[in-house]
Coordinates of C-alpha atoms in Angstrom, one line a residue:
X1 CA -21.9 9.2 73.0
X2 CA -24.3 7.0 75.1
X3 CA -25.5 8.7 78.2
X4 CA -28.1 6.0 79.1
X5 CA -27.7 4.1 82.3
X6 CA -26.9 0.4 82.1
X7 CA -29.4 -2.0 83.6
X8 CA -27.3 -2.4 86.7
X9 CA -27.0 1.4 87.1
X10 CA -30.8 1.7 86.8
X11 CA -31.3 -0.9 89.5
X12 CA -28.9 1.0 91.7
X13 CA -30.8 4.2 91.1
X14 CA -34.1 2.6 91.8
X15 CA -32.7 1.0 95.0
X16 CA -31.3 4.2 96.6
X17 CA -34.3 6.3 95.4
X18 CA -36.6 3.7 97.0
X19 CA -34.6 3.6 100.3
X20 CA -34.5 7.4 100.6
X21 CA -38.1 7.9 99.6
X22 CA -39.2 5.6 102.4
X23 CA -36.7 6.7 105.1
X24 CA -35.9 10.3 104.4
X25 CA -38.9 12.6 104.1
X26 CA -38.4 16.2 105.3
X27 CA -40.1 15.5 108.7
X28 CA -37.8 12.5 109.4
X29 CA -34.8 14.6 108.4
X30 CA -35.7 17.1 111.2
X31 CA -35.6 14.2 113.7
X32 CA -32.3 12.9 112.3
X33 CA -30.8 16.4 112.8
X34 CA -31.4 16.1 116.5
X35 CA -29.5 12.8 116.9
X36 CA -25.9 12.7 118.0
X37 CA -23.7 14.5 115.5
X38 CA -26.8 15.5 113.4
X39 CA -27.3 12.3 111.4
X40 CA -29.0 8.9 111.7
X41 CA -27.0 5.7 112.6
X42 CA -30.0 3.6 111.5
X43 CA -29.9 5.2 108.0
X44 CA -26.1 4.7 107.9
X45 CA -26.6 1.0 108.6
X46 CA -29.2 0.7 105.9
X47 CA -26.8 2.3 103.4
X48 CA -24.2 -0.3 104.5
X49 CA -26.8 -3.2 104.1
X50 CA -27.5 -2.1 100.6
X51 CA -23.8 -2.1 99.7
X52 CA -23.7 1.6 99.1
X53 CA -20.8 2.3 101.5
X54 CA -18.7 -0.3 99.6
X55 CA -19.6 0.9 96.2
X56 CA -16.3 2.4 94.9
X57 CA -14.0 -0.1 96.5
X58 CA -12.6 -3.1 94.6
X59 CA -14.0 -6.5 95.1
X60 CA -10.6 -7.6 96.4
X61 CA -11.1 -5.1 99.2
X62 CA -14.6 -6.2 100.0
X63 CA -16.4 -3.6 97.8
X64 CA -18.2 -3.7 94.5
X65 CA -15.7 -2.1 92.2
X66 CA -18.2 0.5 90.9
X67 CA -17.1 3.5 89.0
X68 CA -17.8 7.3 88.9
X69 CA -21.2 6.9 87.3
X70 CA -22.4 4.9 90.2
X71 CA -21.1 7.5 92.7
X72 CA -22.9 10.2 90.7
X73 CA -26.1 8.3 90.9
X74 CA -25.8 7.9 94.7
X75 CA -24.8 11.6 95.2
X76 CA -27.7 12.9 93.1
X77 CA -30.1 10.8 95.1
X78 CA -28.6 12.1 98.4
X79 CA -29.0 15.6 97.1
X80 CA -32.6 15.2 96.3
X81 CA -33.3 13.8 99.8
X82 CA -31.1 16.3 101.6
X83 CA -29.1 13.5 103.2
X84 CA -27.2 14.3 106.3
X85 CA -25.1 11.2 106.7
X86 CA -21.3 11.5 106.1
X87 CA -21.0 9.7 102.8
X88 CA -18.8 12.4 101.2
X89 CA -16.4 12.5 104.2
X90 CA -16.2 8.8 104.8
X91 CA -16.6 7.0 101.5
X92 CA -15.6 9.6 98.9
X93 CA -12.8 11.5 100.6
X94 CA -11.3 9.3 103.3
X95 CA -12.1 6.1 101.4
X96 CA -10.6 7.7 98.3
X97 CA -7.3 8.2 100.0
X98 CA -7.2 4.5 101.1
X99 CA -8.4 3.4 97.6
X100 CA -5.8 5.3 95.6
X101 CA -2.9 5.5 98.0
X102 CA -3.4 3.1 100.9
X103 CA -1.1 0.1 101.5
X104 CA -2.5 -3.4 101.7
X105 CA -2.2 -3.2 105.4
X106 CA -4.0 0.1 105.6
X107 CA -6.8 -1.1 103.5
X108 CA -7.2 -4.3 105.5
X109 CA -7.3 -2.3 108.7
X110 CA -9.7 0.4 107.7
X111 CA -11.9 -0.4 104.7
X112 CA -14.0 -3.2 106.4
X113 CA -15.2 -0.6 109.0
X114 CA -16.2 1.8 106.2
X115 CA -17.9 -0.8 104.1
X116 CA -19.9 -2.4 107.0
X117 CA -20.8 1.0 108.4
X118 CA -19.2 0.5 111.8
X119 CA -16.7 3.3 111.4
X120 CA -16.8 6.8 110.0
X121 CA -14.0 9.0 108.9
X122 CA -13.3 12.7 108.3
X123 CA -10.8 14.6 106.1
X124 CA -8.9 17.3 108.0
X125 CA -7.4 19.6 105.4
X126 CA -8.6 23.2 105.6
X127 CA -6.5 25.7 107.5
X128 CA -7.3 29.3 108.4
X129 CA -4.8 30.7 105.9
X130 CA -5.1 28.2 103.1
X131 CA -8.3 29.3 101.4
X132 CA -8.8 26.8 98.6
X133 CA -5.1 26.0 97.9
X134 CA -4.6 22.4 98.8
X135 CA -0.8 22.9 99.0
X136 CA -1.0 25.6 101.6
X137 CA -0.3 23.5 104.7
X138 CA 1.1 24.9 108.0
X139 CA 0.2 21.8 110.1
X140 CA 3.5 19.9 110.6
X141 CA 4.5 16.3 110.8
X142 CA 8.0 16.1 112.2
X143 CA 10.0 12.9 112.2
X144 CA 10.5 11.3 115.6
X145 CA 12.2 8.0 115.6
X146 CA 10.3 5.7 113.2
X147 CA 7.2 7.9 113.3
X148 CA 5.9 11.4 113.2
X149 CA 4.7 14.1 115.6
X150 CA 1.8 16.2 114.2
X151 CA 1.1 19.7 115.4
X152 CA -1.4 22.2 113.9
X153 CA -5.1 23.2 113.5
X154 CA -7.7 22.2 110.9
X155 CA -11.0 23.9 110.4
X156 CA -14.5 23.0 109.2
X157 CA -13.7 19.3 109.2
X158 CA -17.0 17.6 108.0
X159 CA -18.0 14.8 110.4
X160 CA -14.9 15.8 112.4
X161 CA -16.9 15.8 115.6
X162 CA -18.1 12.2 115.3
X163 CA -15.5 10.5 113.1
X164 CA -13.6 7.5 114.5
X165 CA -10.5 8.2 112.3
X166 CA -9.1 11.4 110.7
X167 CA -7.3 11.6 107.4
X168 CA -4.9 14.6 108.0
X169 CA -2.7 16.6 105.6
X170 CA 0.5 17.8 107.2
X171 CA 3.8 19.2 106.1
X172 CA 6.9 17.0 106.5
X173 CA 9.4 19.5 105.0
X174 CA 9.6 22.9 103.2
X175 CA 7.7 26.1 103.5
X176 CA 4.0 26.6 104.1
X177 CA 3.1 27.0 100.4
X178 CA 5.6 24.6 98.9
X179 CA 4.0 22.0 96.7
X180 CA 6.4 19.3 97.9
X181 CA 6.9 18.1 101.4
X182 CA 3.2 17.3 102.1
X183 CA 2.1 14.1 103.6
X184 CA -1.3 12.4 104.3
X185 CA -1.7 10.6 107.7
X186 CA -4.2 8.3 109.3
X187 CA -4.9 9.6 112.9
X188 CA -7.2 7.9 115.4
X189 CA -9.7 10.6 116.5
X190 CA -9.2 9.6 120.1
X191 CA -5.4 9.8 119.9
X192 CA -3.6 11.7 122.7
X193 CA -3.3 15.4 121.7
X194 CA -6.3 15.5 119.4
X195 CA -8.9 18.1 120.4
X196 CA -12.2 18.5 118.6
X197 CA -14.7 21.4 118.8
X198 CA -17.9 20.4 117.0
X199 CA -20.7 22.7 115.7
X200 CA -23.6 22.6 113.1
X201 CA -23.1 24.2 109.8
X202 CA -25.6 26.4 108.0
X203 CA -26.8 23.6 105.7
X204 CA -27.7 21.3 108.6
X205 CA -24.5 19.2 108.6
X206 CA -21.9 19.0 111.4
X207 CA -18.3 20.0 111.3
X208 CA -15.5 20.5 113.8
X209 CA -12.3 22.5 114.3
X210 CA -9.6 20.0 115.2
X211 CA -6.3 20.8 117.0
X212 CA -3.3 18.5 117.0
X213 CA -0.9 19.0 119.8
X214 CA 2.1 16.7 119.8
X215 CA 0.1 13.8 118.3
X216 CA 2.4 10.8 117.7
X217 CA 1.8 8.4 114.9
X218 CA 3.8 5.6 113.5
X219 CA 5.5 5.4 110.0
X220 CA 2.6 3.2 108.9
X221 CA 0.2 6.1 109.4
X222 CA 1.4 7.8 106.2
X223 CA -0.7 7.1 103.1
X224 CA 1.7 7.0 100.1
X225 CA 4.8 9.1 100.0
X226 CA 4.9 11.5 103.0
X227 CA 7.2 13.8 101.0
X228 CA 5.0 14.0 97.9
X229 CA 1.4 13.7 98.8
X230 CA 0.0 16.6 96.8
X231 CA -0.9 14.6 93.7
X232 CA -2.8 12.1 95.8
X233 CA -4.6 15.0 97.6
X234 CA -5.5 16.7 94.3
X235 CA -6.9 13.5 92.8
X236 CA -9.1 12.6 95.8
X237 CA -10.3 16.2 96.2
X238 CA -11.2 16.3 92.5
X239 CA -13.3 13.2 93.0
X240 CA -15.0 14.9 95.9
X241 CA -15.7 17.9 93.7
X242 CA -17.3 15.6 91.1
X243 CA -19.4 14.0 93.9
X244 CA -20.5 17.5 95.1
X245 CA -21.4 18.4 91.5
X246 CA -23.7 15.4 91.4
X247 CA -25.2 16.2 94.8
X248 CA -25.9 19.8 93.6
X249 CA -27.7 18.4 90.5
X250 CA -30.0 16.4 92.8
X251 CA -30.6 19.4 95.0
X252 CA -31.4 21.6 92.0
X253 CA -33.6 19.0 90.4
X254 CA -35.7 18.7 93.6
X255 CA -35.7 22.5 94.0
X256 CA -37.2 23.0 90.5
X257 CA -39.8 20.3 91.1
X258 CA -40.8 21.8 94.5
X259 CA -41.0 25.3 93.0
X260 CA -43.1 24.3 90.0
X261 CA -45.5 22.4 92.3
X262 CA -45.8 25.5 94.5
X263 CA -46.6 28.0 91.8
X264 CA -49.2 25.6 90.3
X265 CA -51.1 25.6 93.6
X266 CA -50.3 29.1 95.1
X267 CA -53.2 31.4 94.2
X268 CA -53.1 35.2 93.9
X269 CA -55.8 37.4 92.3
X270 CA -58.0 34.3 92.2
X271 CA -55.7 32.2 89.9
X272 CA -52.6 30.1 90.3
X273 CA -49.5 32.2 90.1
X274 CA -48.1 29.6 87.8
X275 CA -50.4 30.8 85.1
X276 CA -48.5 34.1 84.9
X277 CA -46.3 34.0 81.8
X278 CA -43.4 35.8 83.5
X279 CA -43.2 33.1 86.2
X280 CA -43.4 30.4 83.6
X281 CA -40.4 32.0 81.9
X282 CA -38.5 32.0 85.2
X283 CA -39.2 28.3 85.7
X284 CA -38.1 27.6 82.2
X285 CA -34.8 29.4 82.9
X286 CA -34.4 27.4 86.0
X287 CA -34.8 24.2 83.9
X288 CA -32.1 25.4 81.5
X289 CA -29.7 26.1 84.3
X290 CA -30.4 22.7 85.8
X291 CA -29.7 20.9 82.5
X292 CA -26.5 22.9 82.0
X293 CA -25.4 21.7 85.4
X294 CA -26.4 18.1 84.8
X295 CA -24.4 18.0 81.5
X296 CA -21.3 19.4 83.2
X297 CA -21.7 16.9 86.1
X298 CA -21.7 14.1 83.6
X299 CA -18.7 15.6 81.9
X300 CA -16.8 15.8 85.2
X301 CA -17.7 12.2 85.9
X302 CA -16.1 11.2 82.6
X303 CA -13.2 13.5 83.2
X304 CA -12.2 11.6 86.3
X305 CA -10.9 8.9 83.9
X306 CA -8.7 11.2 81.8
X307 CA -5.1 10.1 81.8
X308 CA -3.7 13.7 81.6
X309 CA -3.8 15.2 85.1
X310 CA -4.0 18.8 83.9
X311 CA -6.8 18.1 81.5
X312 CA -8.7 16.2 84.2
X313 CA -8.3 19.0 86.8
X314 CA -9.3 21.7 84.3
X315 CA -12.4 19.8 83.2
X316 CA -13.5 19.2 86.8
X317 CA -12.8 22.9 87.6
X318 CA -15.0 23.9 84.6
X319 CA -17.8 21.7 85.9
X320 CA -17.6 23.3 89.3
X321 CA -17.9 26.7 87.7
X322 CA -21.1 25.8 85.9
X323 CA -22.5 24.0 89.0
X324 CA -21.8 27.2 91.1
X325 CA -23.5 29.5 88.6
X326 CA -26.5 27.2 88.2
X327 CA -26.8 26.5 91.9
X328 CA -26.9 30.3 92.7
X329 CA -29.5 30.9 90.0
X330 CA -31.8 28.0 90.7
X331 CA -31.5 28.5 94.5
X332 CA -32.3 32.2 94.3
X333 CA -35.2 31.8 91.9
X334 CA -36.7 29.0 94.1
X335 CA -36.7 31.3 97.1
X336 CA -38.1 34.2 95.2
X337 CA -40.9 32.2 93.6
X338 CA -41.9 30.8 97.0
X339 CA -42.1 34.3 98.4
X340 CA -41.8 34.9 102.2
X341 CA -42.4 31.3 103.1
X342 CA -39.2 30.3 101.3
X343 CA -37.2 32.0 104.0
X344 CA -38.7 30.0 106.8
X345 CA -37.1 26.9 108.5
X346 CA -40.4 25.0 108.0
X347 CA -40.1 25.2 104.2
X348 CA -37.8 22.6 102.7
X349 CA -36.9 24.9 99.8
X350 CA -34.7 27.1 102.0
X351 CA -32.7 24.0 103.1
X352 CA -32.0 23.1 99.5
X353 CA -30.7 26.6 98.9
X354 CA -28.5 26.5 102.0
X355 CA -26.9 23.2 100.9
X356 CA -26.4 24.5 97.4
X357 CA -24.6 27.6 98.8
X358 CA -22.3 25.4 100.9
X359 CA -21.5 23.2 97.9
X360 CA -20.6 26.3 95.8
X361 CA -17.9 27.2 98.3
X362 CA -16.6 23.7 99.0
X363 CA -13.2 22.9 97.7
X364 CA -13.1 26.1 95.7
X365 CA -15.9 28.6 94.9
X366 CA -16.9 29.7 91.4
X367 CA -14.4 32.5 91.2
X368 CA -11.5 30.2 92.3
X369 CA -12.3 27.6 89.6
X370 CA -12.9 30.2 87.0
X371 CA -9.4 31.4 87.6
X372 CA -8.1 27.8 87.4
X373 CA -9.7 27.3 84.0
X374 CA -8.4 30.6 82.7
X375 CA -4.9 29.9 83.9
X376 CA -5.0 26.5 82.1
X377 CA -6.0 28.2 78.9
X378 CA -9.6 26.9 78.9
X379 CA -11.0 23.5 78.0
X380 CA -10.0 23.6 74.3

């Protein structure tokens, strides 16, 4: 099997690596964190100018029709640079719902704003009782005339504080944990009855708790079948998990490089600590963990194209398991090999570890996905 990038993919990699190397060093990132919502509109515009915000969308919809490998390339680069901008929330998640389930009218109304960078989105799914179960939805969408009235609360909505539009999961029928009766709705963030409470997360990003109180939307706000939205939700969230796996690989790659550079220059007892064999062994173990994660990230990217939904979901869950294990090991080793300085806000290594920790718990932690793989009977 050929794992080499095509010429076009190499050009994409060089393009985004060059952009982020020039515009996203650690000191500049600190400045971006102080901007409204914790990210840079100027960088977002540059991503749009280079076509990165339109990457996964079809040419008919104004995008470039790129596939999963291209998204993997972009997310790895964003991981290496510790990018703060809401690419996952806007392009991968919200854009994914429009791409896979949106009507022609919905795509025409919303995709141009995503692609040109003028609008950002957020996916409001997590509830206080739901843990990682996508079907556990208490937020309701009750019929009213030709439309719906949405009531409920969503928590830790990435980019929820600044998004122009929210993609919301809500129950149209049945009990809280029924797998049927779940819809996906497009809700303007400034709609009457929407309340947002924003806050920074531990990894430097921003999220919000969002309350919906009697929010009225039309029938055209529903993406796909409002009575059977779970398959669409599972597919899009699986794509987000794949993107997070790729981002984690970029984070681990840079963590290893930063740590190796540090132990080569940090001196103790008159010599560089990197000359100690025990530390060389630890760095080697970090490399092995990174490559295990990289291979599973590639596997997950290929798994997105599997026709069998169960096989696809199990494969992506297995990748998330390996990513979680590798992220914990590489992150902890990086901090330990840096010593006390690794715990400071001034050292970039701690920021990599924080982001890796958040990724491990996003859309299912290692234990959750281990159970999913086990219940499916494994990969073979």
